[in-house]
């Protein structure tokens, strides 16, 4: 029995391969190989950067969603919230532009992050103080945010002031050392997210709250505060995504961010985070977001899927990706 | 002990067995959990299987009920060899299992639960009338008057247990297996259940009764099979065996040192003083004081509100206290964290549901209540956490194959030790331990008792809540008994006897037979 | 009949009737989808404009505009509008043909004049008047322009919207318009009438096809995404990127003589205005109007763009 007891038990090294963490990246690699076989253009550097850049919004929002889901919540309002805060940011920048010129842009960025945080705070506070299921709360705010952007735009378009357009464009279209800015932003957000989730007290408590709310409560963790903060982080991520999104088309419209919430949740789940909470895989989430965008890209680049069946094939690939992960456990 | 030493295993009788078990064994990988089990279970006989946790009782039961296939050996039912590929086959063959946990749908009625998955139909439509009539008859035959239309979630645990038994017995049965059926019952309810088991036996069924409550086994069993470390110690005649014999056979050693000696610790200043605690629905008015070095026990019937008393005091559920002093300082506890910061640690009775994150490793569990201690700057210090785990494993003798195992994979005893270590991470001056040894085998029990006494010796004030009277009497310096939401009495020293506790807990001292009042 | 002509007829009728019949007050209810994207926002804008103008021009007629976010909400809305029992006319742009047919029929049976706009009901006998744009022409006019400008040959990619009759008709019109030429459609994919989806799809088209002569997005919202993707790619092979619907941002481009987007085809949300005017004209009793009116989708060029430009409209 002695060999099985305490002192001799060696601390486990993190070097051992963790298949759950690796799963989404394997799936991504497999997808790249399949993509190349289908159409060699797939691996063209231009195509790859385009696709990864496009995935940035969903990836950034999904990092926030990883916190919400890991802590046992769910946020359906992110797509509408993105449209709403993007609209707020544009209106704010446009109002300041005549006086401040391009300095309106950084101020607008601060405003959009603050707006996102407030929206997240609203979601979190209603959920925790009101003791209502996050599914229902965010279903409600999803409608509210969507209606607000529609109202703000009269159902049409909120365009960014022409004088700001060119100065702001590089945030989506620019690059640093050849890497597009949105990719850098999403990596930075993921890095920060991973740090918070894995290395801080808050992250640990987030996981505990998601794994078992009662255990967390009995351990002296303030469940309401942790849940609310997770929603605030989600809101901040939505704000950051909006910063990258607006310069692409220069507008916010009532159709901005439609169905992003589903893409975000799918990315998180493909990334290995369980919907029931208690686990969070930030880097897997990023891989999940990229996988989703690659699948869409591949559907266009391949010739053998009828346009009518694209959605079916996408759905099937997502299910297969999940099955591969399940089996690799 | 001379009489016990003379006990000899009884050879199987020649009478035909309902179930003959021959050479049954089970191996997982290189790990043999059960080997060479031989026994006969006869009609009209209650056959108890006892053993410590990990002795192989549950594996054995799972093999008989078709949940697990044996690696070696054969089963013969009514003389014909059988091999079950699943519980449904075992059930079809007439082996029914009454689970330890209550597996009923809370939102359905009694009748709906009874017939769930095997509803009666009439011309293609659900035949409610017949099902309700049959339910009423079945329950009546078990001596219960529960309405077939009652919602199961509103019933007491004992009634739910009964419904579960009725459901198991709905199918024709030759062998009924009871797996720790009294774990959730109060002592009077236990009596009712034991009578029911006898009634089934007298009706001709073969009964396999698995329990670690030796008093029940002694009262009930016609035959007792003892398992130890996956092997059979032997089958014995129930009438010949005392509880002490059983304990000795299970453990393989004498148990004289289960409880540490008392009086070794000097009792000092008050560490926790609680005045006029009130918990709506459970506690009317309770005041008490516990001192440094003291182990104070809380006794009472299940449902008397002892757990709720402390959950109320510690802000884990709504409650109010008139005044609360820790080491003489007044403290207000509005949130659970306030209690931890004030130096009061609470070990919940619900280890799996409220104590530990079963899907997490040991280290995150250990440090969850005390993360600030592992957070020198902005970042959690993983090395410090690992070091703390190392110390904990050594200090509390937690036995694991690897450090990375999840808390859910630990045995009950190891989980309890981990939970104790987790609470101690917050360095409390007052430790409240709710059901310290529930579901723990004897070896771990004595260790836990020793730990509690060590805490007292270190000057902490300890509070123990337990439903096991022997345990309370064995380790506590003083005992408070709760009844009807108030303290019914205080016992100390020689006055702490089981009889005295029962009298206070049931109110029998004043008026006999008022047990019902103490029920929640 | 063109949009302009019909409107002229209607206004003429209104003015003639205005002085004659002021004593009996009549009510026109207008039921339209809520503004949830550019085109419906335009519908709301034009409906409200028309309501003001009709009420101002003719004090005897009251116009009530009601928007509904979903088909069931629209059913409730028209039932509420008709509940008073003195509804003289209903102008409706149905959310969906199937769900609205029966409720509209019930209102018709109370003697209410029914004008259906854009999307037909499943039973055309219910409507007294039907005003719609020509989706086939939207595709066909664009295709004919491309055949002409590309000299009858070239390679194009197409972005379509959401699987609906409108989408199918536009694609059919486009394919018909290309018939007989050597212009080849390289690819057709759905982009949900959404500019973000169109941006992504166009990027993918650009990655997949090294040479593209022209792009057609069957809706202007998508065209905006397409133009952004082309702009970023710095590709020079694309000669034309065209849309359809008459969105003001695109009309502005046409007016400015944009080289890549020199033309536009209208499917104007102002058709609701046409319908309201004509209904008002009928209600006056002076100009009985029955039948179907299909607004043409003429080519909008730099020369006539001003006519289709509503700077105050959200669309």
Short mmCIF file of C-alpha atoms in Angstrom, two decimals, chain B residues 159-515:
data_model
loop_
_atom_site.label_atom_id
_atom_site.label_comp_id
_atom_site.label_asym_id
_atom_site.label_seq_id
_atom_site.Cartn_x
_atom_site.Cartn_y
_atom_site.Cartn_z
CA UNK B 159 -42.33 7.10 1.81
CA UNK B 160 -40.28 7.57 -1.33
CA UNK B 161 -38.16 4.62 -0.34
CA UNK B 162 -41.33 2.62 0.05
CA UNK B 163 -42.58 3.67 -3.37
CA UNK B 164 -39.26 2.63 -4.80
CA UNK B 165 -39.57 -0.77 -3.14
CA UNK B 166 -43.12 -1.13 -4.41
CA UNK B 167 -41.90 -0.32 -7.88
CA UNK B 168 -39.16 -2.95 -7.66
CA UNK B 169 -41.63 -5.53 -6.41
CA UNK B 170 -44.13 -4.85 -9.15
CA UNK B 171 -42.38 -7.38 -11.35
CA UNK B 172 -42.47 -11.00 -10.34
CA UNK B 173 -39.43 -11.60 -8.19
CA UNK B 174 -37.52 -14.55 -6.81
CA UNK B 175 -34.64 -12.60 -5.37
CA UNK B 176 -34.81 -9.08 -3.96
CA UNK B 177 -31.54 -7.23 -3.39
CA UNK B 178 -31.55 -4.33 -0.93
CA UNK B 179 -28.55 -2.03 -1.23
CA UNK B 180 -28.12 -0.03 1.98
CA UNK B 181 -31.85 0.63 2.11
CA UNK B 182 -31.84 2.43 5.45
CA UNK B 183 -29.17 5.02 4.64
CA UNK B 184 -31.76 7.80 4.36
CA UNK B 185 -34.20 6.65 7.03
CA UNK B 186 -34.73 7.62 10.66
CA UNK B 187 -34.60 4.91 13.25
CA UNK B 188 -38.37 4.41 13.45
CA UNK B 189 -38.58 4.27 9.70
CA UNK B 190 -35.82 1.70 9.78
CA UNK B 191 -37.98 -0.49 11.99
CA UNK B 192 -40.82 -0.28 9.51
CA UNK B 193 -38.50 -1.19 6.68
CA UNK B 194 -37.04 -4.15 8.54
CA UNK B 195 -40.55 -5.42 9.19
CA UNK B 196 -41.24 -5.09 5.49
CA UNK B 197 -38.14 -7.08 4.59
CA UNK B 198 -39.18 -9.83 7.00
CA UNK B 199 -42.64 -9.82 5.49
CA UNK B 200 -41.17 -10.34 2.03
CA UNK B 201 -39.07 -13.20 3.31
CA UNK B 202 -42.03 -14.83 4.96
CA UNK B 203 -43.87 -14.60 1.68
CA UNK B 204 -41.18 -16.82 0.21
CA UNK B 205 -38.78 -14.44 -1.50
CA UNK B 206 -35.03 -14.76 -1.22
CA UNK B 207 -33.52 -11.57 0.16
CA UNK B 208 -29.99 -10.28 -0.30
CA UNK B 209 -29.40 -7.48 2.17
CA UNK B 210 -26.34 -5.30 1.81
CA UNK B 211 -25.56 -2.95 4.66
CA UNK B 212 -22.86 -1.60 6.81
CA UNK B 213 -25.24 -1.00 9.73
CA UNK B 214 -24.35 -3.97 11.84
CA UNK B 215 -27.25 -3.53 14.25
CA UNK B 216 -29.70 -4.01 11.39
CA UNK B 217 -27.84 -7.03 10.13
CA UNK B 218 -27.82 -8.56 13.57
CA UNK B 219 -31.54 -7.99 13.93
CA UNK B 220 -32.46 -9.22 10.50
CA UNK B 221 -30.14 -11.69 8.89
CA UNK B 222 -30.62 -15.43 8.81
CA UNK B 223 -27.26 -15.73 7.23
CA UNK B 224 -24.33 -13.35 6.94
CA UNK B 225 -21.60 -13.38 4.36
CA UNK B 226 -18.58 -11.25 5.18
CA UNK B 227 -16.36 -9.81 2.46
CA UNK B 228 -12.94 -8.34 2.99
CA UNK B 229 -10.62 -6.97 0.29
CA UNK B 230 -12.66 -8.60 -2.44
CA UNK B 231 -12.59 -12.04 -0.89
CA UNK B 232 -15.00 -14.04 1.16
CA UNK B 233 -14.18 -14.31 4.82
CA UNK B 234 -17.05 -16.78 5.11
CA UNK B 235 -20.80 -17.29 5.45
CA UNK B 236 -22.16 -17.50 8.93
CA UNK B 237 -25.36 -18.30 10.71
CA UNK B 238 -26.96 -14.97 11.55
CA UNK B 239 -28.22 -16.05 14.93
CA UNK B 240 -24.71 -16.91 16.06
CA UNK B 241 -23.05 -13.65 15.16
CA UNK B 242 -22.80 -10.55 17.37
CA UNK B 243 -22.06 -7.08 16.07
CA UNK B 244 -18.60 -7.27 17.56
CA UNK B 245 -17.97 -10.51 15.70
CA UNK B 246 -19.07 -8.95 12.47
CA UNK B 247 -16.87 -5.89 12.95
CA UNK B 248 -13.89 -8.09 13.73
CA UNK B 249 -14.51 -10.28 10.69
CA UNK B 250 -14.91 -7.25 8.43
CA UNK B 251 -11.81 -5.44 9.60
CA UNK B 252 -9.68 -8.42 10.41
CA UNK B 253 -8.50 -6.78 13.63
CA UNK B 254 -9.87 -5.62 16.96
CA UNK B 255 -11.50 -2.20 17.05
CA UNK B 256 -10.89 -1.18 20.61
CA UNK B 257 -9.16 2.01 19.47
CA UNK B 258 -11.87 3.35 17.16
CA UNK B 259 -12.28 6.47 19.32
CA UNK B 260 -9.33 8.34 20.74
CA UNK B 261 -9.16 8.60 24.50
CA UNK B 262 -10.96 11.56 26.02
CA UNK B 263 -9.86 14.13 28.50
CA UNK B 264 -6.40 14.55 27.03
CA UNK B 265 -7.12 18.12 25.93
CA UNK B 266 -7.47 21.11 28.23
CA UNK B 267 -10.60 23.14 27.56
CA UNK B 268 -10.02 26.88 27.46
CA UNK B 269 -11.76 30.14 26.63
CA UNK B 270 -14.96 30.39 24.58
CA UNK B 271 -14.19 30.57 20.89
CA UNK B 272 -17.69 30.68 19.45
CA UNK B 273 -20.76 32.02 21.22
CA UNK B 274 -24.11 31.98 19.47
CA UNK B 275 -27.20 33.55 20.99
CA UNK B 276 -30.78 33.15 19.84
CA UNK B 277 -30.21 31.57 16.47
CA UNK B 278 -33.38 31.21 14.44
CA UNK B 279 -33.77 29.44 11.10
CA UNK B 280 -37.26 29.69 9.64
CA UNK B 281 -38.89 26.30 9.34
CA UNK B 282 -36.22 24.51 11.36
CA UNK B 283 -34.87 26.27 14.41
CA UNK B 284 -36.90 28.37 16.83
CA UNK B 285 -34.28 29.56 19.26
CA UNK B 286 -30.89 28.03 19.98
CA UNK B 287 -27.98 29.44 21.96
CA UNK B 288 -24.69 27.72 22.73
CA UNK B 289 -21.02 28.26 23.43
CA UNK B 290 -18.07 26.16 22.39
CA UNK B 291 -14.62 26.58 23.85
CA UNK B 292 -11.06 26.18 22.77
CA UNK B 293 -10.05 22.52 22.88
CA UNK B 294 -13.61 21.35 23.21
CA UNK B 295 -15.50 18.95 20.97
CA UNK B 296 -19.20 19.78 21.13
CA UNK B 297 -21.68 17.38 19.62
CA UNK B 298 -25.12 18.11 18.19
CA UNK B 299 -27.53 15.20 18.31
CA UNK B 300 -31.15 14.73 17.36
CA UNK B 301 -33.40 12.97 14.92
CA UNK B 302 -32.75 13.27 11.21
CA UNK B 303 -34.70 16.32 10.17
CA UNK B 304 -34.41 17.99 13.57
CA UNK B 305 -32.65 20.90 11.85
CA UNK B 306 -29.08 20.53 13.07
CA UNK B 307 -27.57 21.03 9.64
CA UNK B 308 -29.97 23.88 8.97
CA UNK B 309 -28.99 25.50 12.27
CA UNK B 310 -25.40 25.87 11.17
CA UNK B 311 -26.23 26.71 7.57
CA UNK B 312 -28.40 29.48 8.97
CA UNK B 313 -25.71 30.75 11.31
CA UNK B 314 -23.13 30.73 8.52
CA UNK B 315 -25.38 32.56 5.99
CA UNK B 316 -25.68 29.52 3.74
CA UNK B 317 -29.44 29.73 4.11
CA UNK B 318 -31.79 32.42 5.48
CA UNK B 319 -31.54 32.68 9.22
CA UNK B 320 -30.96 35.12 12.06
CA UNK B 321 -28.78 35.19 15.13
CA UNK B 322 -29.22 37.49 18.11
CA UNK B 323 -25.49 37.71 18.66
CA UNK B 324 -22.45 35.86 17.44
CA UNK B 325 -19.02 36.17 19.02
CA UNK B 326 -15.80 34.63 17.81
CA UNK B 327 -13.07 34.77 20.43
CA UNK B 328 -15.11 37.35 22.24
CA UNK B 329 -15.49 39.68 19.26
CA UNK B 330 -18.93 40.30 17.83
CA UNK B 331 -19.15 39.23 14.20
CA UNK B 332 -21.88 39.76 11.64
CA UNK B 333 -22.20 37.01 9.06
CA UNK B 334 -24.18 38.15 6.06
CA UNK B 335 -22.46 36.07 3.40
CA UNK B 336 -20.66 32.72 3.55
CA UNK B 337 -17.33 34.48 3.07
CA UNK B 338 -17.90 36.46 6.28
CA UNK B 339 -17.94 33.21 8.24
CA UNK B 340 -14.71 32.05 6.66
CA UNK B 341 -13.06 35.37 7.35
CA UNK B 342 -14.29 35.29 10.93
CA UNK B 343 -12.54 31.97 11.37
CA UNK B 344 -15.42 29.52 11.22
CA UNK B 345 -14.96 26.53 8.93
CA UNK B 346 -17.87 24.30 7.94
CA UNK B 347 -17.62 20.79 6.51
CA UNK B 348 -20.90 20.07 4.79
CA UNK B 349 -22.63 16.73 5.20
CA UNK B 350 -23.16 16.71 1.42
CA UNK B 351 -19.59 16.06 0.38
CA UNK B 352 -20.38 15.38 -3.25
CA UNK B 353 -23.06 18.00 -3.79
CA UNK B 354 -21.73 20.91 -1.77
CA UNK B 355 -18.25 20.06 -0.63
CA UNK B 356 -16.06 19.11 -3.54
CA UNK B 357 -15.87 19.77 -7.26
CA UNK B 358 -15.95 16.16 -8.38
CA UNK B 359 -14.67 16.88 -11.89
CA UNK B 360 -11.72 18.88 -10.67
CA UNK B 361 -8.38 17.65 -9.41
CA UNK B 362 -7.44 17.66 -5.76
CA UNK B 363 -5.42 20.88 -5.78
CA UNK B 364 -8.16 23.21 -7.06
CA UNK B 365 -10.52 21.72 -4.49
CA UNK B 366 -8.05 22.09 -1.70
CA UNK B 367 -7.41 25.77 -2.32
CA UNK B 368 -10.85 26.99 -3.41
CA UNK B 369 -11.83 28.55 -0.10
CA UNK B 370 -8.43 30.06 0.47
CA UNK B 371 -7.33 31.22 -2.98
CA UNK B 372 -5.97 34.49 -1.61
CA UNK B 373 -3.28 32.52 0.19
CA UNK B 374 -2.03 31.24 -3.15
CA UNK B 375 -2.23 34.54 -4.93
CA UNK B 376 0.87 36.54 -4.01
CA UNK B 377 0.46 39.03 -6.83
CA UNK B 378 -2.00 38.93 -9.66
CA UNK B 379 -1.33 35.31 -10.45
CA UNK B 380 -2.18 32.08 -8.70
CA UNK B 381 0.98 30.28 -7.65
CA UNK B 382 0.64 26.75 -8.97
CA UNK B 383 3.80 25.60 -7.25
CA UNK B 384 2.52 26.75 -3.90
CA UNK B 385 -0.76 24.93 -4.54
CA UNK B 386 1.10 21.74 -5.44
CA UNK B 387 3.20 22.02 -2.32
CA UNK B 388 0.08 22.46 -0.21
CA UNK B 389 -1.41 19.38 -1.84
CA UNK B 390 1.73 17.41 -1.09
CA UNK B 391 1.55 18.41 2.56
CA UNK B 392 -2.14 17.59 2.69
CA UNK B 393 -1.71 14.16 1.18
CA UNK B 394 0.95 13.33 3.73
CA UNK B 395 -0.71 15.00 6.70
CA UNK B 396 -4.16 13.49 6.16
CA UNK B 397 -2.98 10.17 4.74
CA UNK B 398 -4.93 10.53 1.50
CA UNK B 399 -4.38 7.45 -0.61
CA UNK B 400 -4.39 7.95 -4.36
CA UNK B 401 -2.67 6.31 -7.29
CA UNK B 402 -1.75 9.64 -8.88
CA UNK B 403 -1.91 13.25 -7.91
CA UNK B 404 -3.89 14.19 -10.96
CA UNK B 405 -6.98 12.14 -10.10
CA UNK B 406 -10.24 13.99 -9.87
CA UNK B 407 -11.91 14.44 -6.52
CA UNK B 408 -14.83 12.37 -7.78
CA UNK B 409 -12.55 9.37 -8.24
CA UNK B 410 -11.47 9.31 -4.61
CA UNK B 411 -13.05 6.95 -2.12
CA UNK B 412 -15.47 8.43 0.41
CA UNK B 413 -12.84 8.41 3.13
CA UNK B 414 -10.27 10.17 1.01
CA UNK B 415 -12.86 12.71 -0.12
CA UNK B 416 -13.71 13.45 3.48
CA UNK B 417 -10.05 13.93 4.32
CA UNK B 418 -9.64 16.26 1.35
CA UNK B 419 -12.70 18.23 2.42
CA UNK B 420 -11.32 18.52 5.94
CA UNK B 421 -8.00 19.70 4.56
CA UNK B 422 -9.83 22.21 2.33
CA UNK B 423 -11.65 23.73 5.27
CA UNK B 424 -8.46 23.80 7.31
CA UNK B 425 -6.78 25.79 4.50
CA UNK B 426 -8.76 28.81 5.71
CA UNK B 427 -7.17 28.37 9.13
CA UNK B 428 -10.40 28.47 11.14
CA UNK B 429 -10.50 28.72 14.91
CA UNK B 430 -13.90 27.02 14.97
CA UNK B 431 -14.53 23.89 12.88
CA UNK B 432 -18.05 22.61 12.30
CA UNK B 433 -18.11 19.06 10.96
CA UNK B 434 -21.44 17.80 9.72
CA UNK B 435 -21.66 14.00 9.56
CA UNK B 436 -17.89 13.47 9.73
CA UNK B 437 -17.96 9.80 8.79
CA UNK B 438 -21.03 9.27 6.61
CA UNK B 439 -20.33 6.58 4.05
CA UNK B 440 -16.81 5.99 5.28
CA UNK B 441 -15.30 2.67 6.25
CA UNK B 442 -14.05 1.88 9.69
CA UNK B 443 -10.37 2.39 9.01
CA UNK B 444 -10.90 5.94 7.77
CA UNK B 445 -13.38 6.63 10.53
CA UNK B 446 -10.83 6.18 13.27
CA UNK B 447 -8.43 8.43 11.38
CA UNK B 448 -11.03 11.16 11.08
CA UNK B 449 -11.73 10.93 14.80
CA UNK B 450 -8.06 11.29 15.49
CA UNK B 451 -7.89 14.37 13.24
CA UNK B 452 -10.80 15.96 15.07
CA UNK B 453 -9.10 15.43 18.36
CA UNK B 454 -5.87 16.87 17.01
CA UNK B 455 -7.76 19.99 16.03
CA UNK B 456 -9.05 20.27 19.55
CA UNK B 457 -5.60 19.77 20.91
CA UNK B 458 -4.39 22.60 18.68
CA UNK B 459 -6.79 24.87 20.55
CA UNK B 460 -9.58 24.94 18.02
CA UNK B 461 -13.20 24.62 18.99
CA UNK B 462 -14.84 21.67 17.24
CA UNK B 463 -18.52 21.09 16.60
CA UNK B 464 -19.65 17.69 15.40
CA UNK B 465 -23.10 17.02 14.00
CA UNK B 466 -23.88 13.36 13.60
CA UNK B 467 -26.74 10.93 13.28
CA UNK B 468 -24.61 8.15 14.71
CA UNK B 469 -25.09 8.30 18.42
CA UNK B 470 -22.11 6.08 19.19
CA UNK B 471 -19.90 8.45 17.29
CA UNK B 472 -21.15 11.49 19.17
CA UNK B 473 -20.73 9.76 22.48
CA UNK B 474 -17.35 8.39 21.42
CA UNK B 475 -15.65 11.64 20.53
CA UNK B 476 -17.55 14.56 22.09
CA UNK B 477 -16.85 16.23 25.39
CA UNK B 478 -20.36 17.59 25.57
CA UNK B 479 -23.57 16.97 23.68
CA UNK B 480 -26.51 19.21 22.81
CA UNK B 481 -29.65 17.48 21.58
CA UNK B 482 -31.99 19.39 19.27
CA UNK B 483 -35.70 18.78 19.24
CA UNK B 484 -38.59 20.90 18.01
CA UNK B 485 -36.24 23.65 16.96
CA UNK B 486 -34.75 24.10 20.41
CA UNK B 487 -32.11 22.53 22.58
CA UNK B 488 -33.88 19.69 24.36
CA UNK B 489 -31.02 19.05 26.71
CA UNK B 490 -27.31 18.95 27.34
CA UNK B 491 -25.29 15.87 28.24
CA UNK B 492 -21.71 15.52 29.31
CA UNK B 493 -19.34 12.95 30.72
CA UNK B 494 -20.93 9.76 32.04
CA UNK B 495 -24.41 11.10 31.34
CA UNK B 496 -23.80 10.72 27.60
CA UNK B 497 -25.51 7.42 26.87
CA UNK B 498 -27.50 6.29 23.88
CA UNK B 499 -30.62 6.03 25.98
CA UNK B 500 -30.25 9.56 27.26
CA UNK B 501 -29.74 10.91 23.75
CA UNK B 502 -32.75 9.04 22.39
CA UNK B 503 -34.92 10.25 25.20
CA UNK B 504 -34.01 13.85 24.56
CA UNK B 505 -34.16 13.53 20.79
CA UNK B 506 -37.61 11.95 20.76
CA UNK B 507 -39.05 13.77 23.73
CA UNK B 508 -39.68 10.36 25.30
CA UNK B 509 -38.52 11.73 28.62
CA UNK B 510 -41.63 13.88 28.89
CA UNK B 511 -44.20 12.20 26.74
CA UNK B 512 -43.69 8.94 24.97
CA UNK B 513 -44.25 8.45 21.26
CA UNK B 514 -44.02 11.99 19.92
CA UNK B 515 -41.48 11.22 17.31
#
